[in-house]
mmCIF file of C-alpha atoms in Angstrom:
data_model
loop_
_atom_site.group_PDB
_atom_site.id
_atom_site.type_symbol
_atom_site.label_atom_id
_atom_site.label_comp_id
_atom_site.label_asym_id
_atom_site.label_seq_id
_atom_site.Cartn_x
_atom_site.Cartn_y
_atom_site.Cartn_z
ATOM 1 C CA MET A 236 96.352 115.079 128.330
ATOM 2 C CA ALA A 237 95.925 116.255 124.781
ATOM 3 C CA GLY A 238 94.376 113.418 122.521
ATOM 4 C CA LYS A 239 95.319 113.004 119.037
ATOM 5 C CA VAL A 240 92.765 113.090 116.187
ATOM 6 C CA ILE A 241 93.031 110.629 113.494
ATOM 7 C CA VAL A 242 90.881 110.649 110.469
ATOM 8 C CA LEU A 243 90.083 107.655 108.142
ATOM 9 C CA THR A 244 89.392 109.028 104.890
ATOM 10 C CA SER A 245 89.291 107.740 101.272
ATOM 11 C CA GLY A 246 87.380 110.006 98.924
ATOM 12 C CA LYS A 247 85.678 106.928 97.279
ATOM 13 C CA GLY A 248 82.861 104.938 99.159
ATOM 14 C CA GLY A 249 82.658 101.345 99.961
ATOM 15 C CA VAL A 250 86.465 101.048 100.357
ATOM 16 C CA GLY A 251 86.191 100.001 104.141
ATOM 17 C CA LYS A 252 86.552 103.123 105.856
ATOM 18 C CA THR A 253 83.950 102.382 108.467
ATOM 19 C CA THR A 254 85.291 98.759 108.802
ATOM 20 C CA SER A 255 88.836 100.213 109.377
ATOM 21 C CA ALA A 256 87.786 102.955 111.582
ATOM 22 C CA ALA A 257 86.011 100.505 114.045
ATOM 23 C CA SER A 258 89.051 98.158 113.806
ATOM 24 C CA VAL A 259 91.762 100.790 114.216
ATOM 25 C CA ALA A 260 89.836 102.435 117.315
ATOM 26 C CA ALA A 261 89.219 98.909 118.999
ATOM 27 C CA GLY A 262 92.826 97.792 118.052
ATOM 28 C CA LEU A 263 94.028 101.133 119.908
ATOM 29 C CA ALA A 264 91.700 100.366 122.849
ATOM 30 C CA LEU A 265 92.828 96.599 123.012
ATOM 31 C CA ARG A 266 96.409 98.212 123.373
ATOM 32 C CA GLY A 267 95.274 100.059 126.573
ATOM 33 C CA HIS A 268 94.743 103.677 124.804
ATOM 34 C CA ARG A 269 91.528 105.389 125.827
ATOM 35 C CA THR A 270 89.870 105.808 122.502
ATOM 36 C CA VAL A 271 86.582 107.357 120.984
ATOM 37 C CA VAL A 272 85.504 106.484 117.383
ATOM 38 C CA ILE A 273 83.081 109.396 115.924
ATOM 39 C CA ASP A 274 80.917 108.873 113.032
ATOM 40 C CA PHE A 275 80.952 111.960 110.784
ATOM 41 C CA ASP A 276 78.765 110.610 108.157
ATOM 42 C CA VAL A 277 75.646 112.682 109.112
ATOM 43 C CA GLY A 278 72.512 111.275 107.783
ATOM 44 C CA LEU A 279 73.893 107.778 106.969
ATOM 45 C CA ARG A 280 74.695 106.545 110.385
ATOM 46 C CA ASN A 281 76.531 103.237 110.169
ATOM 47 C CA LEU A 282 79.369 103.119 112.577
ATOM 48 C CA ASP A 283 76.763 102.000 115.438
ATOM 49 C CA LEU A 284 75.863 98.820 113.333
ATOM 50 C CA ILE A 285 79.485 98.155 112.737
ATOM 51 C CA MET A 286 80.365 98.441 116.461
ATOM 52 C CA GLY A 287 77.200 96.417 117.310
ATOM 53 C CA CYS A 288 75.622 99.375 119.417
ATOM 54 C CA GLU A 289 72.958 100.473 117.373
ATOM 55 C CA ARG A 290 70.150 99.783 119.945
ATOM 56 C CA ARG A 291 71.935 101.970 122.653
ATOM 57 C CA VAL A 292 72.001 105.220 120.645
ATOM 58 C CA VAL A 293 70.183 107.864 122.458
ATOM 59 C CA PHE A 294 71.957 111.295 121.643
ATOM 60 C CA ASP A 295 74.186 112.018 118.836
ATOM 61 C CA PHE A 296 77.014 114.260 117.568
ATOM 62 C CA ILE A 297 74.686 116.784 116.391
ATOM 63 C CA ASN A 298 72.662 116.907 119.692
ATOM 64 C CA VAL A 299 76.004 117.710 121.334
ATOM 65 C CA ILE A 300 77.073 120.317 118.934
ATOM 66 C CA ASN A 301 73.923 122.147 119.274
ATOM 67 C CA GLY A 302 74.109 121.875 123.109
ATOM 68 C CA ASP A 303 70.958 119.551 123.336
ATOM 69 C CA ALA A 304 72.798 117.034 125.262
ATOM 70 C CA LYS A 305 76.089 116.544 127.114
ATOM 71 C CA LEU A 306 78.941 114.749 125.807
ATOM 72 C CA ASN A 307 78.799 112.025 128.300
ATOM 73 C CA GLN A 308 75.140 111.439 127.616
ATOM 74 C CA ALA A 309 75.813 110.683 123.848
ATOM 75 C CA LEU A 310 78.987 108.530 124.350
ATOM 76 C CA ILE A 311 78.380 104.773 124.107
ATOM 77 C CA LYS A 312 80.838 102.656 126.328
ATOM 78 C CA ASP A 313 81.801 99.512 124.324
ATOM 79 C CA LYS A 314 80.889 96.273 126.071
ATOM 80 C CA ARG A 315 84.060 94.492 125.178
ATOM 81 C CA ASN A 316 86.727 96.959 126.077
ATOM 82 C CA ASP A 317 86.569 99.559 128.708
ATOM 83 C CA ASN A 318 88.957 101.978 126.913
ATOM 84 C CA LEU A 319 86.510 102.161 123.859
ATOM 85 C CA TYR A 320 83.787 104.524 123.306
ATOM 86 C CA ILE A 321 81.378 105.228 120.295
ATOM 87 C CA PHE A 322 80.221 108.576 119.236
ATOM 88 C CA PRO A 323 77.305 108.168 116.957
ATOM 89 C CA THR A 324 76.108 110.476 114.430
ATOM 90 C CA SER A 325 72.719 111.893 113.486
ATOM 91 C CA GLN A 326 70.694 109.760 111.366
ATOM 92 C CA THR A 327 68.001 112.511 110.357
ATOM 93 C CA ARG A 328 69.751 115.920 110.375
ATOM 94 C CA ASP A 329 71.155 117.219 107.077
ATOM 95 C CA LYS A 330 75.106 117.133 106.791
ATOM 96 C CA ASP A 331 75.204 120.926 106.856
ATOM 97 C CA ALA A 332 74.650 120.661 110.514
ATOM 98 C CA LEU A 333 78.086 119.708 111.111
ATOM 99 C CA LYS A 334 79.284 123.232 112.028
ATOM 100 C CA ARG A 335 83.031 123.709 112.110
ATOM 101 C CA ASP A 336 83.396 125.685 115.301
ATOM 102 C CA GLY A 337 80.894 123.171 116.935
ATOM 103 C CA VAL A 338 82.943 120.241 115.870
ATOM 104 C CA GLU A 339 86.327 121.835 117.248
ATOM 105 C CA ARG A 340 84.439 122.616 120.619
ATOM 106 C CA VAL A 341 83.536 118.898 120.854
ATOM 107 C CA LEU A 342 86.948 117.638 119.658
ATOM 108 C CA ASP A 343 88.641 119.863 122.248
ATOM 109 C CA GLU A 344 86.411 118.537 125.015
ATOM 110 C CA LEU A 345 87.175 114.821 123.857
ATOM 111 C CA LYS A 346 90.877 115.566 123.879
ATOM 112 C CA ASP A 347 90.831 116.100 127.517
ATOM 113 C CA THR A 348 89.776 112.692 128.239
ATOM 114 C CA PHE A 349 90.837 110.378 125.345
ATOM 115 C CA ASP A 350 94.229 109.468 124.007
ATOM 116 C CA TYR A 351 92.792 108.921 120.641
ATOM 117 C CA ILE A 352 90.146 110.230 118.677
ATOM 118 C CA VAL A 353 89.179 108.204 115.583
ATOM 119 C CA CYS A 354 87.182 110.131 113.095
ATOM 120 C CA ASP A 355 85.236 107.941 110.532
ATOM 121 C CA SER A 356 84.873 110.386 107.372
ATOM 122 C CA PRO A 357 81.879 110.138 104.942
ATOM 123 C CA ALA A 358 83.050 109.187 101.246
ATOM 124 C CA GLY A 359 83.123 112.070 98.782
ATOM 125 C CA ILE A 360 84.997 115.473 99.177
ATOM 126 C CA GLU A 361 81.714 117.568 100.614
ATOM 127 C CA HIS A 362 81.123 119.336 103.594
ATOM 128 C CA GLY A 363 81.124 116.244 105.936
ATOM 129 C CA ALA A 364 84.410 114.697 104.595
ATOM 130 C CA LEU A 365 86.090 118.212 104.539
ATOM 131 C CA THR A 366 84.986 118.728 108.300
ATOM 132 C CA ALA A 367 86.222 115.191 109.153
ATOM 133 C CA MET A 368 89.702 115.658 107.971
ATOM 134 C CA TYR A 369 89.909 119.379 108.914
ATOM 135 C CA PHE A 370 91.139 118.931 112.530
ATOM 136 C CA ALA A 371 93.283 115.714 112.105
ATOM 137 C CA ASP A 372 96.548 115.355 113.384
ATOM 138 C CA SER A 373 97.056 111.971 111.484
ATOM 139 C CA ALA A 374 95.186 110.691 108.432
ATOM 140 C CA ILE A 375 94.695 107.007 107.427
ATOM 141 C CA ILE A 376 93.953 106.790 103.953
ATOM 142 C CA VAL A 377 91.806 103.743 103.211
ATOM 143 C CA THR A 378 92.402 102.601 99.695
ATOM 144 C CA ASN A 379 91.477 99.397 97.508
ATOM 145 C CA PRO A 380 93.868 98.208 94.982
ATOM 146 C CA GLU A 381 91.777 99.592 92.132
ATOM 147 C CA VAL A 382 92.183 102.527 89.946
ATOM 148 C CA SER A 383 89.217 104.674 91.088
ATOM 149 C CA SER A 384 90.151 104.296 94.707
ATOM 150 C CA VAL A 385 93.820 105.100 94.006
ATOM 151 C CA ARG A 386 92.905 108.124 92.097
ATOM 152 C CA ASP A 387 90.625 109.502 94.715
ATOM 153 C CA SER A 388 93.007 108.896 97.443
ATOM 154 C CA ASP A 389 95.481 110.810 95.710
ATOM 155 C CA ARG A 390 92.990 113.665 95.508
ATOM 156 C CA ILE A 391 92.333 113.329 99.257
ATOM 157 C CA ILE A 392 96.052 113.442 100.009
ATOM 158 C CA GLY A 393 96.150 116.819 98.172
ATOM 159 C CA LEU A 394 93.370 118.233 99.932
ATOM 160 C CA LEU A 395 94.879 117.129 103.319
ATOM 161 C CA ALA A 396 97.935 119.121 102.389
ATOM 162 C CA SER A 397 95.906 122.300 101.455
ATOM 163 C CA LYS A 398 92.666 122.372 103.341
ATOM 164 C CA SER A 399 93.298 120.974 106.723
ATOM 165 C CA ARG A 400 93.716 123.163 109.723
ATOM 166 C CA ARG A 401 97.219 122.159 110.016
ATOM 167 C CA ALA A 402 97.997 123.380 106.181
ATOM 168 C CA GLU A 403 95.856 126.647 106.913
ATOM 169 C CA PHE A 404 97.671 127.518 110.004
ATOM 170 C CA ASN A 405 101.172 126.586 108.646
ATOM 171 C CA LEU A 406 101.642 123.934 111.243
ATOM 172 C CA GLU A 407 103.425 120.547 110.779
ATOM 173 C CA PRO A 408 101.543 118.730 108.000
ATOM 174 C CA VAL A 409 98.978 116.052 108.893
ATOM 175 C CA ALA A 410 100.816 112.782 108.991
ATOM 176 C CA VAL A 411 99.291 110.782 106.320
ATOM 177 C CA HIS A 412 99.381 106.927 106.211
ATOM 178 C CA LEU A 413 98.214 104.444 103.583
ATOM 179 C CA LEU A 414 96.057 101.407 104.715
ATOM 180 C CA LEU A 415 95.399 99.198 101.702
ATOM 181 C CA ALA A 416 92.208 97.171 102.159
ATOM 182 C CA ARG A 417 90.583 94.326 100.312
ATOM 183 C CA TYR A 418 93.884 93.109 98.955
ATOM 184 C CA SER A 419 93.817 89.772 97.340
ATOM 185 C CA PRO A 420 97.179 87.940 96.879
ATOM 186 C CA GLU A 421 95.887 85.502 94.603
ATOM 187 C CA ARG A 422 94.519 88.170 91.998
ATOM 188 C CA VAL A 423 97.889 90.046 92.488
ATOM 189 C CA ARG A 424 99.865 86.826 91.498
ATOM 190 C CA LYS A 425 97.756 86.401 88.503
ATOM 191 C CA GLY A 426 98.377 90.007 87.445
ATOM 192 C CA GLU A 427 94.813 91.161 87.901
ATOM 193 C CA MET A 428 95.308 93.410 90.703
ATOM 194 C CA LEU A 429 97.709 96.296 91.521
ATOM 195 C CA THR A 430 100.399 95.321 93.908
ATOM 196 C CA VAL A 431 100.963 96.808 97.047
ATOM 197 C CA GLU A 432 104.233 98.205 95.691
ATOM 198 C CA ASP A 433 102.407 99.815 92.798
ATOM 199 C CA VAL A 434 99.912 101.715 95.142
ATOM 200 C CA LYS A 435 102.673 102.703 97.504
ATOM 201 C CA GLU A 436 104.966 104.016 94.639
ATOM 202 C CA ILE A 437 102.009 105.804 93.032
ATOM 203 C CA LEU A 438 100.716 107.596 96.050
ATOM 204 C CA SER A 439 103.983 107.769 97.763
ATOM 205 C CA ILE A 440 102.883 107.818 101.296
ATOM 206 C CA PRO A 441 104.252 105.323 104.145
ATOM 207 C CA LEU A 442 102.337 102.167 104.132
ATOM 208 C CA LEU A 443 100.478 101.480 107.480
ATOM 209 C CA GLY A 444 99.153 98.206 106.666
ATOM 210 C CA VAL A 445 97.812 95.625 104.058
ATOM 211 C CA ILE A 446 94.257 94.212 104.862
ATOM 212 C CA PRO A 447 93.783 91.022 102.874
ATOM 213 C CA GLU A 448 90.097 90.455 101.388
ATOM 214 C CA SER A 449 88.688 88.096 103.976
ATOM 215 C CA GLU A 450 85.345 86.564 104.556
ATOM 216 C CA SER A 451 85.618 87.317 108.192
ATOM 217 C CA VAL A 452 85.012 91.015 107.515
ATOM 218 C CA LEU A 453 81.459 90.282 106.351
ATOM 219 C CA ARG A 454 80.912 87.942 109.324
ATOM 220 C CA ALA A 455 82.235 90.525 111.650
ATOM 221 C CA SER A 456 79.895 93.334 110.241
ATOM 222 C CA ASN A 457 76.971 90.843 110.304
ATOM 223 C CA THR A 458 77.642 90.517 113.959
ATOM 224 C CA GLY A 459 78.553 94.070 114.875
ATOM 225 C CA THR A 460 82.082 93.256 116.033
ATOM 226 C CA PRO A 461 84.918 95.136 114.919
ATOM 227 C CA VAL A 462 86.971 92.287 112.946
ATOM 228 C CA VAL A 463 90.077 93.224 115.170
ATOM 229 C CA PHE A 464 88.425 91.218 117.867
ATOM 230 C CA ASP A 465 88.769 88.110 115.736
ATOM 231 C CA GLU A 466 92.010 86.735 116.495
ATOM 232 C CA GLU A 467 91.652 83.819 113.892
ATOM 233 C CA SER A 468 91.092 86.039 110.855
ATOM 234 C CA PRO A 469 93.892 87.289 108.790
ATOM 235 C CA ALA A 470 92.087 90.560 108.316
ATOM 236 C CA GLY A 471 91.760 90.830 112.110
ATOM 237 C CA ARG A 472 95.553 90.357 112.499
ATOM 238 C CA ALA A 473 96.376 92.624 109.762
ATOM 239 C CA TYR A 474 94.426 95.312 111.560
ATOM 240 C CA HIS A 475 96.536 94.460 114.770
ATOM 241 C CA ASP A 476 99.630 94.963 112.935
ATOM 242 C CA ALA A 477 98.654 98.183 111.351
ATOM 243 C CA VAL A 478 97.658 99.672 114.716
ATOM 244 C CA ALA A 479 101.126 98.491 116.201
ATOM 245 C CA ARG A 480 102.719 100.231 113.377
ATOM 246 C CA PHE A 481 100.976 103.418 113.899
ATOM 247 C CA LEU A 482 101.959 103.293 117.457
ATOM 248 C CA GLY A 483 105.735 103.212 116.121
ATOM 249 C CA GLU A 484 106.150 99.568 116.294
ATOM 250 C CA GLN A 485 108.254 97.618 113.402
ATOM 251 C CA ARG A 486 106.385 94.657 112.272
ATOM 252 C CA GLU A 487 106.665 92.727 108.851
ATOM 253 C CA LEU A 488 103.994 92.830 106.544
ATOM 254 C CA ARG A 489 101.774 89.502 106.484
ATOM 255 C CA PHE A 490 99.129 88.085 104.167
ATOM 256 C CA LEU A 491 100.814 89.205 100.681
ATOM 257 C CA GLN A 492 101.064 85.704 99.548
ATOM 258 C CA PRO A 493 98.219 83.426 98.508
ATOM 259 C CA GLU A 494 96.998 81.299 101.347
ATOM 260 C CA ARG A 495 98.098 77.809 101.118
ATOM 261 C CA ARG A 496 95.050 75.762 102.156
ATOM 262 C CA SER A 497 95.606 72.195 103.076
ATOM 263 C CA PHE A 498 93.517 69.428 101.387
ATOM 264 C CA PHE A 499 91.369 68.855 104.565
ATOM 265 C CA ARG A 500 90.961 72.783 105.165
ATOM 266 C CA ALA A 501 89.860 73.169 101.670
ATOM 267 C CA LEU A 502 87.107 70.542 102.268
ATOM 268 C CA PHE A 503 85.896 71.284 105.705
ATOM 269 C CA GLY A 504 87.608 74.386 106.795
ATOM 270 C CA ARG A 505 86.686 77.911 106.815
ATOM 271 C CA ALA A 506 88.609 80.984 105.627
ATOM 272 C CA MET B 24 118.220 92.232 87.214
ATOM 273 C CA ARG B 25 118.395 94.234 83.774
ATOM 274 C CA LEU B 26 119.248 90.962 81.867
ATOM 275 C CA LEU B 27 116.321 89.267 83.691
ATOM 276 C CA ASN B 28 113.898 91.953 82.586
ATOM 277 C CA LEU B 29 115.259 91.635 78.917
ATOM 278 C CA LEU B 30 114.778 87.871 79.040
ATOM 279 C CA PHE B 31 111.419 88.092 80.501
ATOM 280 C CA PRO B 32 109.823 91.468 79.859
ATOM 281 C CA GLU B 33 106.827 92.145 82.080
ATOM 282 C CA ARG B 34 103.640 90.750 80.977
ATOM 283 C CA ARG B 35 101.089 93.466 79.718
ATOM 284 C CA THR B 36 98.644 92.193 82.605
ATOM 285 C CA SER B 37 95.728 94.319 83.566
ATOM 286 C CA ALA B 38 97.267 95.285 86.578
ATOM 287 C CA VAL B 39 100.309 96.608 84.673
ATOM 288 C CA ILE B 40 97.905 98.542 82.473
ATOM 289 C CA ALA B 41 96.002 99.933 85.536
ATOM 290 C CA ARG B 42 99.473 101.069 86.888
ATOM 291 C CA GLU B 43 100.599 102.928 83.803
ATOM 292 C CA ARG B 44 97.037 104.752 83.344
ATOM 293 C CA LEU B 45 97.194 105.750 86.927
ATOM 294 C CA LYS B 46 100.634 107.174 86.705
ATOM 295 C CA ILE B 47 99.704 109.299 83.637
ATOM 296 C CA VAL B 48 96.393 110.609 84.878
ATOM 297 C CA LEU B 49 97.701 111.466 88.401
ATOM 298 C CA ALA B 50 100.936 113.238 86.958
ATOM 299 C CA HIS B 51 98.281 115.553 85.036
ATOM 300 C CA GLU B 52 95.820 116.152 88.025
ATOM 301 C CA ARG B 53 98.536 116.839 90.139
ATOM 302 C CA ALA B 54 100.179 119.232 88.001
ATOM 303 C CA SER B 55 96.810 121.283 87.483
ATOM 304 C CA ARG B 56 96.166 120.949 91.225
ATOM 305 C CA GLN B 57 99.199 123.247 92.021
ATOM 306 C CA ALA B 58 98.182 125.405 89.422
ATOM 307 C CA PRO B 59 97.506 128.977 90.748
ATOM 308 C CA ASP B 60 94.033 130.413 90.703
ATOM 309 C CA PHE B 61 94.660 133.130 88.329
ATOM 310 C CA LEU B 62 95.399 130.956 85.422
ATOM 311 C CA PRO B 63 91.947 130.730 84.201
ATOM 312 C CA VAL B 64 91.374 134.738 84.627
ATOM 313 C CA LEU B 65 94.837 135.197 82.848
ATOM 314 C CA GLN B 66 93.519 132.876 79.968
ATOM 315 C CA LYS B 67 90.326 134.764 79.645
ATOM 316 C CA GLU B 68 91.898 138.295 79.490
ATOM 317 C CA LEU B 69 94.512 137.087 77.061
ATOM 318 C CA LEU B 70 91.703 135.922 75.168
ATOM 319 C CA ASP B 71 89.909 139.154 75.363
ATOM 320 C CA VAL B 72 93.055 141.077 74.110
ATOM 321 C CA ILE B 73 93.978 138.724 71.253
ATOM 322 C CA GLY B 74 90.412 138.613 70.382
ATOM 323 C CA ARG B 75 90.663 142.370 69.611
ATOM 324 C CA TYR B 76 93.104 141.597 66.646
ATOM 325 C CA VAL B 77 92.453 138.106 65.405
ATOM 326 C CA GLU B 78 89.365 135.927 65.415
ATOM 327 C CA ILE B 79 89.999 133.459 68.185
ATOM 328 C CA ARG B 80 87.883 130.894 70.091
ATOM 329 C CA SER B 81 88.278 129.999 73.704
ATOM 330 C CA ASP B 82 89.822 126.573 73.078
ATOM 331 C CA MET B 83 92.726 127.952 70.882
ATOM 332 C CA ILE B 84 94.516 129.317 73.957
ATOM 333 C CA ARG B 85 96.170 127.300 76.570
ATOM 334 C CA VAL B 86 97.838 128.725 79.515
ATOM 335 C CA ASN B 87 100.049 126.340 81.926
ATOM 336 C CA LEU B 88 102.413 126.774 84.652
ATOM 337 C CA GLY B 89 105.166 124.354 84.541
ATOM 338 C CA ARG B 90 108.391 123.661 86.449
ATOM 339 C CA SER B 91 111.730 122.766 85.462
ATOM 340 C CA GLY B 92 114.484 122.336 88.186
ATOM 341 C CA ASP B 93 114.510 125.739 90.117
ATOM 342 C CA THR B 94 112.585 127.706 87.420
ATOM 343 C CA SER B 95 108.945 128.017 86.789
ATOM 344 C CA LEU B 96 107.762 128.415 83.210
ATOM 345 C CA LEU B 97 104.461 130.095 82.299
ATOM 346 C CA GLU B 98 103.634 128.708 78.968
ATOM 347 C CA ILE B 99 101.210 130.265 76.813
ATOM 348 C CA ASN B 100 99.926 128.614 73.644
ATOM 349 C CA VAL B 101 98.013 130.464 71.076
ATOM 350 C CA GLU B 102 96.701 128.628 68.103
ATOM 351 C CA ILE B 103 95.434 130.347 65.055
ATOM 352 C CA ASP B 104 93.117 128.485 62.644
ATOM 353 C CA GLY B 105 94.909 126.646 59.947
ATOM 354 C CA GLY B 106 93.044 128.572 57.190
ATOM 355 C CA GLY B 107 95.178 131.782 58.141
ATOM 356 C CA VAL B 108 94.842 134.666 60.305
ATOM 357 C CA LYS B 109 91.605 136.413 60.016
ATOM 358 C CA PRO B 110 92.056 139.871 61.478
ATOM 359 C CA THR B 111 89.238 141.347 63.183
ATOM 360 C CA LYS B 112 88.083 145.207 62.468
ATOM 361 C CA ASN B 113 91.036 146.760 63.970
ATOM 362 C CA GLY B 114 93.318 143.720 62.931
ATOM 363 C CA ALA B 115 96.800 144.128 61.949
ATOM 364 C CA ALA B 116 97.761 140.528 61.693
ATOM 365 C CA GLY B 117 99.743 139.121 58.703
ATOM 366 C CA ASP B 118 98.906 136.262 56.359
ATOM 367 C CA SER B 119 100.797 133.538 58.167
ATOM 368 C CA LYS B 120 99.381 130.113 56.794
ATOM 369 C CA GLU B 121 100.919 128.307 59.821
ATOM 370 C CA THR B 122 99.963 127.995 63.225
ATOM 371 C CA ALA B 123 101.040 130.921 65.198
ATOM 372 C CA ARG B 124 102.829 130.221 68.562
ATOM 373 C CA ILE B 125 103.650 132.802 71.004
ATOM 374 C CA ASP B 126 106.473 130.532 72.712
ATOM 375 C CA GLN B 127 108.627 131.452 69.884
ATOM 376 C CA GLY B 128 109.276 127.872 68.890
ATOM 377 C CA VAL B 129 111.116 126.939 72.103
ATOM 378 C CA ALA B 130 110.642 123.440 73.065
ATOM 379 C CA ALA B 131 108.958 123.762 76.249
ATOM 380 C CA PRO B 132 111.634 122.308 78.633
ATOM 381 C CA TRP B 133 109.289 122.126 81.653
ATOM 382 C CA VAL B 134 108.419 118.761 82.941
ATOM 383 C CA ARG B 135 105.356 118.336 85.165
ATOM 384 C CA PRO B 136 106.088 117.570 88.583
ATOM 385 C CA SER B 137 105.649 114.157 89.552
#
């Protein structure tokens, strides 16, 4: 078995990379695929919090790269889904500890046991981000409908086309997908936010999904549950759709229209 | 659809402005990203050579690689100060009062790749 490496990257920080990595990985696991999600943000570990396993971290990515721990000592099994594992990063070491040959060795080992290896990239275009994208087979570009995020996404798409392993060895290019997060249909309607068509046209890469701005995302991170486990939430369902499309299913886009809230829901309901 | 657009032109909302700004800035950035690495060096060497004859500052020379259909076009623009060409020591330049352009006045047909 040879697992596929998926990187979630964006260039810009704060657009929802970790939230999306957690939900994409959990979504793949929910569909029966053995999945591991790796935190590449050395020094700024956060995936463990979003996944709700921060108190179970013993060894980390850098320990395994340096040979101080075995892979199965560092992998954390998710308590909600048997197919899902979390691979936390180091909170203390500096980011240069992420050596490319070490990363390659670890990824190759993971490919033997997992169907999907989801890499949560740090922001920026420095060493950590470049290492996270280097070995990718597919990339999910997490973008917000906002000028700086779209510009940085364009830059990252350029880097994937020139600086990835697939580019350097003239292999089939990294399959690039757009995940538009924090989309507010209401603001789009008012002409205050770029539309999904605008972003699609500007970046000209296939659209994997649109995640609506949703209160449930913060609630999910508060409790350490990937939002994809929240079946009630539009964001959670949008992540389900995105994962289904990633796996080749055709699904209509949802949540692109402002939500009509009934009088009673407006009075008593939660979003 | 055309008629509709004529009757109801798109409002200049902030989102429309954002889209237009992005299109322009990304067209520029994509063009320069595809530029080969030798352009800055070429620019510097040209500057050295021209500087032997004419007084010139680094911001007066522009080197671009563009594309128009199947052909690539290396465009080199050298601007000479409005006050006239000031020959350096060995200089052999004329007294043109206008901006000298090495591109022979050909309207640059290249378009930036979108």
